mmCIF file with all atom_site columns, C-alpha atoms in Angstrom:
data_model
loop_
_atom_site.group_PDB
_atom_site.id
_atom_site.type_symbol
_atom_site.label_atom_id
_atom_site.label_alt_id
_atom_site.label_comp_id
_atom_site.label_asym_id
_atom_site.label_entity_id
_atom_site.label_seq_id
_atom_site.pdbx_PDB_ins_code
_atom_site.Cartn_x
_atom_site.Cartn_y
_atom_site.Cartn_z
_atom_site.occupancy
_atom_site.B_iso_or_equiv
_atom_site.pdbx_formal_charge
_atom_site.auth_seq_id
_atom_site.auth_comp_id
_atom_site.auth_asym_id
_atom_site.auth_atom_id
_atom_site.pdbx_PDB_model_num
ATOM 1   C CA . UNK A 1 1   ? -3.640  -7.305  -8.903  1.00 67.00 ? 1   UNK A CA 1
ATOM 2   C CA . UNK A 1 2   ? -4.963  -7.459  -12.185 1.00 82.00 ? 2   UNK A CA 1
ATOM 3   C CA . UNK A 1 3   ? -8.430  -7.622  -12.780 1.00 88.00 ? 3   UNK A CA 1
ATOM 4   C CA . UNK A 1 4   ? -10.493 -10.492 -14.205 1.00 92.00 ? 4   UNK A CA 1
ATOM 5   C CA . UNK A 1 5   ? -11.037 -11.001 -17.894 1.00 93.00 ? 5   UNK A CA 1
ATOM 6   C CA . UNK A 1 6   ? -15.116 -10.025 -19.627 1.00 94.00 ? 6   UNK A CA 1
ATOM 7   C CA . UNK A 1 7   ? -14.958 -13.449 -20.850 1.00 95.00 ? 7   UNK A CA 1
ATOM 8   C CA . UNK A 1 8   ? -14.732 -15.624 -16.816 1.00 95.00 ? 8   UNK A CA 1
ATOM 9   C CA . UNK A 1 9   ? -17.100 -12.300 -15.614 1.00 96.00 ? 9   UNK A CA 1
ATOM 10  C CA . UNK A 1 10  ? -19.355 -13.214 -18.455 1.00 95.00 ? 10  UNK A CA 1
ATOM 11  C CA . UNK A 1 11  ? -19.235 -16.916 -17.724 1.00 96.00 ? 11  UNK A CA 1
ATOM 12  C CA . UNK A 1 12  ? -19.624 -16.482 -14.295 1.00 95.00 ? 12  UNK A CA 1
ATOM 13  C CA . UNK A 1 13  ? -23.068 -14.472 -15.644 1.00 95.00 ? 13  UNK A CA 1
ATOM 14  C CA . UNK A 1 14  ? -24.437 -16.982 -17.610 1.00 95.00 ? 14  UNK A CA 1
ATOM 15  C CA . UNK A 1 15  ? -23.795 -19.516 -15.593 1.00 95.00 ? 15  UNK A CA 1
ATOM 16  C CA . UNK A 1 16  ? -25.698 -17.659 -12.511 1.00 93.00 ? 16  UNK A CA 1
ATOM 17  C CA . UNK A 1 17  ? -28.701 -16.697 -14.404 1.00 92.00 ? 17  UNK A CA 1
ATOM 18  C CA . UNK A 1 18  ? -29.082 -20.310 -16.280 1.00 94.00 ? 18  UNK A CA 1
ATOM 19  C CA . UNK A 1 19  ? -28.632 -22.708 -13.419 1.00 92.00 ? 19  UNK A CA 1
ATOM 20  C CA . UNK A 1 20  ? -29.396 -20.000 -10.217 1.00 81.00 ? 20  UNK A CA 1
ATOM 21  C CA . UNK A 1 21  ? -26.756 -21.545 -8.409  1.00 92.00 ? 21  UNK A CA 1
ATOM 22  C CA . UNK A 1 22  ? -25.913 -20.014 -4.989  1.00 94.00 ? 22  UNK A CA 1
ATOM 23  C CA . UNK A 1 23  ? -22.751 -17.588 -4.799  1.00 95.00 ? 23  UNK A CA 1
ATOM 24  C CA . UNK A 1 24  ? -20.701 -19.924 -2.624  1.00 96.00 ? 24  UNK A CA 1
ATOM 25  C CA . UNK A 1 25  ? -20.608 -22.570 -5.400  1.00 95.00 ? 25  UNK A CA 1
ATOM 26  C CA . UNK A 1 26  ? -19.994 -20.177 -8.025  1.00 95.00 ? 26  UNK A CA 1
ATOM 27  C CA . UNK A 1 27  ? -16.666 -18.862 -6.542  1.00 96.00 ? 27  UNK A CA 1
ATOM 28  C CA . UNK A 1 28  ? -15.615 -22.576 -5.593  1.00 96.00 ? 28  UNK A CA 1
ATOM 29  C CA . UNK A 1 29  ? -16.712 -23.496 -9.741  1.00 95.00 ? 29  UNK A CA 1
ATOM 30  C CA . UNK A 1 30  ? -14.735 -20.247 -11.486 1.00 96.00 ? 30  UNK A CA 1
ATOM 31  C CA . UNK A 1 31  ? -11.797 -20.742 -8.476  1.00 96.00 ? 31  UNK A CA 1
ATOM 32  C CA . UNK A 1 32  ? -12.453 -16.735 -7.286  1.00 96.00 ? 32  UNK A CA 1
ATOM 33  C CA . UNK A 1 33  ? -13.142 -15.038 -4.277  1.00 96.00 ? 33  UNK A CA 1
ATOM 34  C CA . UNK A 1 34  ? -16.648 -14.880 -3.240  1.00 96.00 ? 34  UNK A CA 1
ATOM 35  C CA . UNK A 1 35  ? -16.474 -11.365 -2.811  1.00 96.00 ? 35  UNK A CA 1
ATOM 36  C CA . UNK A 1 36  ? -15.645 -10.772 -6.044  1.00 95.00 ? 36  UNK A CA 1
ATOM 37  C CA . UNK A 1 37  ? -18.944 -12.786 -7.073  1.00 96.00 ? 37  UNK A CA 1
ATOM 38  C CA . UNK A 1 38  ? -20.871 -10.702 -4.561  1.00 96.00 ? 38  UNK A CA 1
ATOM 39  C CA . UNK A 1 39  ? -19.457 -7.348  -6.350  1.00 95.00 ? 39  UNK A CA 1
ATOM 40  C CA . UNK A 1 40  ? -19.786 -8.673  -9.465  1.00 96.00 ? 40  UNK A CA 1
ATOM 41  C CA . UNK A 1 41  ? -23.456 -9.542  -9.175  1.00 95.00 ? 41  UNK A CA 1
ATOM 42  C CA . UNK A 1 42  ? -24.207 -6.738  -7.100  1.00 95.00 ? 42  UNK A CA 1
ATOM 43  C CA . UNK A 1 43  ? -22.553 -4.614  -10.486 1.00 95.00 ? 43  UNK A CA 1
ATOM 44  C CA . UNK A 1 44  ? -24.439 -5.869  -12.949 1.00 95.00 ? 44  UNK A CA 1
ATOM 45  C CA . UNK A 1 45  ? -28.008 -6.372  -11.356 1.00 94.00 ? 45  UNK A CA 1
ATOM 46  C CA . UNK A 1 46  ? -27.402 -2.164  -10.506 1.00 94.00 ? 46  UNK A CA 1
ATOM 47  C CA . UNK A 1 47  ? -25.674 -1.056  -13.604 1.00 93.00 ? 47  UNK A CA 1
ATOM 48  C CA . UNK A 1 48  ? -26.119 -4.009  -16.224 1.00 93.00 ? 48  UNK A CA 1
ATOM 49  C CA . UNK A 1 49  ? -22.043 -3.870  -16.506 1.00 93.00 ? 49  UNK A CA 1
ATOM 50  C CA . UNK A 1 50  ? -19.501 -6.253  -15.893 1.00 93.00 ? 50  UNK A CA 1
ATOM 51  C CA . UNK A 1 51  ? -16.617 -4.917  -16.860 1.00 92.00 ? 51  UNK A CA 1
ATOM 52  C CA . UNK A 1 52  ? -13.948 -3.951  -14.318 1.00 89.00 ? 52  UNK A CA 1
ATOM 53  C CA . UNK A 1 53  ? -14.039 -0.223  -12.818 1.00 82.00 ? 53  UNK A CA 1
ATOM 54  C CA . UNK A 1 54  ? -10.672 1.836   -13.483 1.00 81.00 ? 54  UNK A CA 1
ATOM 55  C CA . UNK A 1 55  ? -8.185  2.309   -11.096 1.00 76.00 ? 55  UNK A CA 1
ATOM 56  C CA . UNK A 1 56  ? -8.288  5.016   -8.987  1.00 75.00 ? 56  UNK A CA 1
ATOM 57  C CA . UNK A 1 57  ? -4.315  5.399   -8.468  1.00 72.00 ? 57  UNK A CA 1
ATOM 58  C CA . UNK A 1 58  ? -4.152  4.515   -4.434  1.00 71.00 ? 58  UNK A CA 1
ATOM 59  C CA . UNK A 1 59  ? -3.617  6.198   -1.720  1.00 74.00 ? 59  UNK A CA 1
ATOM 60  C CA . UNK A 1 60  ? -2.607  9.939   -1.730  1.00 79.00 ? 60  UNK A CA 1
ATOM 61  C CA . UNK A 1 61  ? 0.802   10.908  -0.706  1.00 80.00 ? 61  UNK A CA 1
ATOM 62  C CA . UNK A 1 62  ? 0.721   13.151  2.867   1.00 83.00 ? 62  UNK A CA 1
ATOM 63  C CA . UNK A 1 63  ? 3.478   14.966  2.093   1.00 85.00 ? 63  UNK A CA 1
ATOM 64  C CA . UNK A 1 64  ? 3.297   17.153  -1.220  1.00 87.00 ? 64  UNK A CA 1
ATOM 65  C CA . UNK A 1 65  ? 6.994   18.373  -3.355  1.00 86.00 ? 65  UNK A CA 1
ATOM 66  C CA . UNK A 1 66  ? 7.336   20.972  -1.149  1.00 89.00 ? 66  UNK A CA 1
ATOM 67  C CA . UNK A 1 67  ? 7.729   18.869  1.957   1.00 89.00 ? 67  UNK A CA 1
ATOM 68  C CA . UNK A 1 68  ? 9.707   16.450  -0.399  1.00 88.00 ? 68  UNK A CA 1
ATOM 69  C CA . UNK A 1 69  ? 12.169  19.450  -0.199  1.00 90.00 ? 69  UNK A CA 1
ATOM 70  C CA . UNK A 1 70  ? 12.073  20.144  3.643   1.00 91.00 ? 70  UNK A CA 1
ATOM 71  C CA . UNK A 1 71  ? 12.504  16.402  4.173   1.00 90.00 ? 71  UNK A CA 1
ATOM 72  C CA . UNK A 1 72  ? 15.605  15.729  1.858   1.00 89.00 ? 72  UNK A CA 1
ATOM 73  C CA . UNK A 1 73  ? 17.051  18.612  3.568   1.00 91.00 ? 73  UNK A CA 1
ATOM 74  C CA . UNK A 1 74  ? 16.431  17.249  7.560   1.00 90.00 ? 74  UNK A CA 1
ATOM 75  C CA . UNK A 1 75  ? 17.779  14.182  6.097   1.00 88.00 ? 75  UNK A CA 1
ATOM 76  C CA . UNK A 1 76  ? 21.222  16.022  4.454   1.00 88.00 ? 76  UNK A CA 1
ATOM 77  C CA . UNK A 1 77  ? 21.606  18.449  7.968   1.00 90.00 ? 77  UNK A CA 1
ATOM 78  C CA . UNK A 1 78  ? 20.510  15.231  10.241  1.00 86.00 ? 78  UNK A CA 1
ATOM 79  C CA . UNK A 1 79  ? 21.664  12.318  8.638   1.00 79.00 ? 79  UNK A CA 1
ATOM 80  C CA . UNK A 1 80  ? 22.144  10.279  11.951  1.00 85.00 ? 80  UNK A CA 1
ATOM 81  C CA . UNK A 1 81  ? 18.718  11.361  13.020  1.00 87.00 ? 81  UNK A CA 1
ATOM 82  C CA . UNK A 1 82  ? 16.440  8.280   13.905  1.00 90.00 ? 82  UNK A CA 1
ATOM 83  C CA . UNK A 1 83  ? 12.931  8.473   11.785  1.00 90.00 ? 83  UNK A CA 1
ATOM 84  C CA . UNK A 1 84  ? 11.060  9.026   14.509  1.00 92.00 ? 84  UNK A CA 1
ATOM 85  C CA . UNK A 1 85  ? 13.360  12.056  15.409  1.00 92.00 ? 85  UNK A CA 1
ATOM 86  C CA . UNK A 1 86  ? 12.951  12.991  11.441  1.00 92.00 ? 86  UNK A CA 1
ATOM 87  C CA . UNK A 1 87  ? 9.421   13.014  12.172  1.00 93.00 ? 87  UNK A CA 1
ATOM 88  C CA . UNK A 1 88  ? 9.146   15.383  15.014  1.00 94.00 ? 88  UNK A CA 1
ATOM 89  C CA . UNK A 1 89  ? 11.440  17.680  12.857  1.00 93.00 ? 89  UNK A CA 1
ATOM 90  C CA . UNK A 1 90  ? 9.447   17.119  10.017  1.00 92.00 ? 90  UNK A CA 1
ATOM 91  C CA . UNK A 1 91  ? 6.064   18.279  12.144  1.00 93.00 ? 91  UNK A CA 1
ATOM 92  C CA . UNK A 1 92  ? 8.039   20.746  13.479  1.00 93.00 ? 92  UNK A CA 1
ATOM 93  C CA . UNK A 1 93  ? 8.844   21.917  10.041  1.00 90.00 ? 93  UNK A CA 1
ATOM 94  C CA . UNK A 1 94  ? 5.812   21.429  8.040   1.00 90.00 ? 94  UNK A CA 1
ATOM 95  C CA . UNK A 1 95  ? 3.005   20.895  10.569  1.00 91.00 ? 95  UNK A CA 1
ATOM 96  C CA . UNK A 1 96  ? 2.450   17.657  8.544   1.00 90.00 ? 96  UNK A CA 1
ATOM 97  C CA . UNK A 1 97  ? 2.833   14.280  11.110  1.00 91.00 ? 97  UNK A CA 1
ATOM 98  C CA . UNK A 1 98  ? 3.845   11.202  9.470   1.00 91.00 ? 98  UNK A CA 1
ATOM 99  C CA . UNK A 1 99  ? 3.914   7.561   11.114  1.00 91.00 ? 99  UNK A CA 1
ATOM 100 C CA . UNK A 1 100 ? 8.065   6.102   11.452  1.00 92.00 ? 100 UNK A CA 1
ATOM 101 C CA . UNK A 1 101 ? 6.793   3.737   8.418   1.00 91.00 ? 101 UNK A CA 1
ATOM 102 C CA . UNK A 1 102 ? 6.152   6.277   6.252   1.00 90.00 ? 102 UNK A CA 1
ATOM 103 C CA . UNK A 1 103 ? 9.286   8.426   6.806   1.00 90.00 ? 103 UNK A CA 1
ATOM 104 C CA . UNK A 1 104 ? 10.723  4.917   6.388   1.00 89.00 ? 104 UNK A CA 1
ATOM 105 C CA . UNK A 1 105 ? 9.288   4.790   3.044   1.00 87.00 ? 105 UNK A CA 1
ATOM 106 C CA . UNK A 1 106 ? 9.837   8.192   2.211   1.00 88.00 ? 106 UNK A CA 1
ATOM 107 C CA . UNK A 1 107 ? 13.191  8.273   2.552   1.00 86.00 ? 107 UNK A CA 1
ATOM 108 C CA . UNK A 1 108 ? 13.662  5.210   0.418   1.00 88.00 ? 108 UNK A CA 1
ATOM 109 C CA . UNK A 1 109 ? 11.401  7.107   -2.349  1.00 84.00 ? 109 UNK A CA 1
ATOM 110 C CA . UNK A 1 110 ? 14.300  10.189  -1.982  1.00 85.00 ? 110 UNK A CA 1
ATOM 111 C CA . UNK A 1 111 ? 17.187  7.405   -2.151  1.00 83.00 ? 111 UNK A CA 1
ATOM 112 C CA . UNK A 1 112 ? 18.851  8.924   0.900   1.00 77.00 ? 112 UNK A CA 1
ATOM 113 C CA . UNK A 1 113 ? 19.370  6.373   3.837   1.00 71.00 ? 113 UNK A CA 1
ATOM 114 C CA . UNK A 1 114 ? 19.378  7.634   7.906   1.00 63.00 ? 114 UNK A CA 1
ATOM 115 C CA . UNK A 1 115 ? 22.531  5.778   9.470   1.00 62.00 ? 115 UNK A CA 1
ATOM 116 C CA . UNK A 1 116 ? 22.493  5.868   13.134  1.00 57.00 ? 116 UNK A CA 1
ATOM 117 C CA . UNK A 1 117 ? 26.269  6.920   14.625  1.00 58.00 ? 117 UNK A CA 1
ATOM 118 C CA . UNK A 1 118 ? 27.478  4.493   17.339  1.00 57.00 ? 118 UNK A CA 1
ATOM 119 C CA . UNK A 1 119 ? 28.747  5.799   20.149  1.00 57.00 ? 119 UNK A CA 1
ATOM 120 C CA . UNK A 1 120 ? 32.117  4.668   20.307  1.00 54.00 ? 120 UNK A CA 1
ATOM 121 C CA . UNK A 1 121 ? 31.515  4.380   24.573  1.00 55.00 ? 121 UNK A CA 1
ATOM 122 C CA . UNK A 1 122 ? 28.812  2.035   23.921  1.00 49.00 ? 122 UNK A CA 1
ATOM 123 C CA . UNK A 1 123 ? 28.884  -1.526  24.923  1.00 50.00 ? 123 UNK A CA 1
ATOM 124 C CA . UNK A 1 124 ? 27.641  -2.329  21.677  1.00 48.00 ? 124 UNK A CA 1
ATOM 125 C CA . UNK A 1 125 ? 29.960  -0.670  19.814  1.00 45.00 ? 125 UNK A CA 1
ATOM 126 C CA . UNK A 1 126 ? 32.907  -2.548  18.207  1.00 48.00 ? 126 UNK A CA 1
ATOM 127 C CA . UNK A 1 127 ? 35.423  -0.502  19.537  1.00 48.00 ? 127 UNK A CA 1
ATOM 128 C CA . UNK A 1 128 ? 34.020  -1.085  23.339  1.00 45.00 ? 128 UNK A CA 1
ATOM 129 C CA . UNK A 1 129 ? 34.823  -5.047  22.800  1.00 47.00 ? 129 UNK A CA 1
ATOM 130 C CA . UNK A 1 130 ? 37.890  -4.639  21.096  1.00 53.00 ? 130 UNK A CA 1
ATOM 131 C CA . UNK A 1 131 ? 39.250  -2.791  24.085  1.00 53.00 ? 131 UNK A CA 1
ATOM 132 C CA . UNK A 1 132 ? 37.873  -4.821  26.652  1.00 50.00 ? 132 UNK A CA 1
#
């Protein structure tokens, strides 16, 4: 999301010091969060700033290049592997334990897909109903 302009933060300022009107009614007046008021406020009475603080980049990868590597690999010698199996081999592997979601994700950021193998016996299977 990108951040709000200087010019609505300074508003939003001036319009707290000159009429001290409660945070609630600022937010509904400027159509923002009231947590951003609160943060805002809380940033300028501390720091005399209003302008936005950098991005930090978000949240650190768990797995670094090297277990990029080891991954794309399980992936190439298990490629009907479910995640969660890819995970245990991955653990096994690494000693790094990742949730299904992020394999999930991970595996979409190598552009390799896991495709589960039917079992041709299985009632689910197309060949099962188009024999019975």
């Amino acid at each position: 999301m990108k951040a709000y302009s200087l010019d609505l933060r300074q508003k939003i300022i001036d319009v707290y010091e000159q009429e001290r009107i409660s945070q609630r009614q600022l937010a509904k007046r400027f159509g923002v969060a009231l947590s951003f008021i609160v943060k805002l406020l809380k940033q300028y009475r501390t720091t005399g700033e209003i302008s936005p603080k950098p991005f930090n980049g978000g949240v650190k990868l768990k797995l670094n290049s090297a277990n990029l590597i080891v991954l794309s690999d399980l992936i190439e010698q298990n490629d009907d592997a479910t995640l969660d199996e890819l995970c245990q081999m991955l653990e096994e592997k690494t000693g790094v334990s990742i949730s299904r979601a992020t394999m999930g994700r991970m595996t979409q950021r190598l552009k390799l897909t896991v495709k589960k193998r039917r079992d041709p016996a299985s009632p689910h299977s197309r060949a099962s109903r188009q024999a019975g």
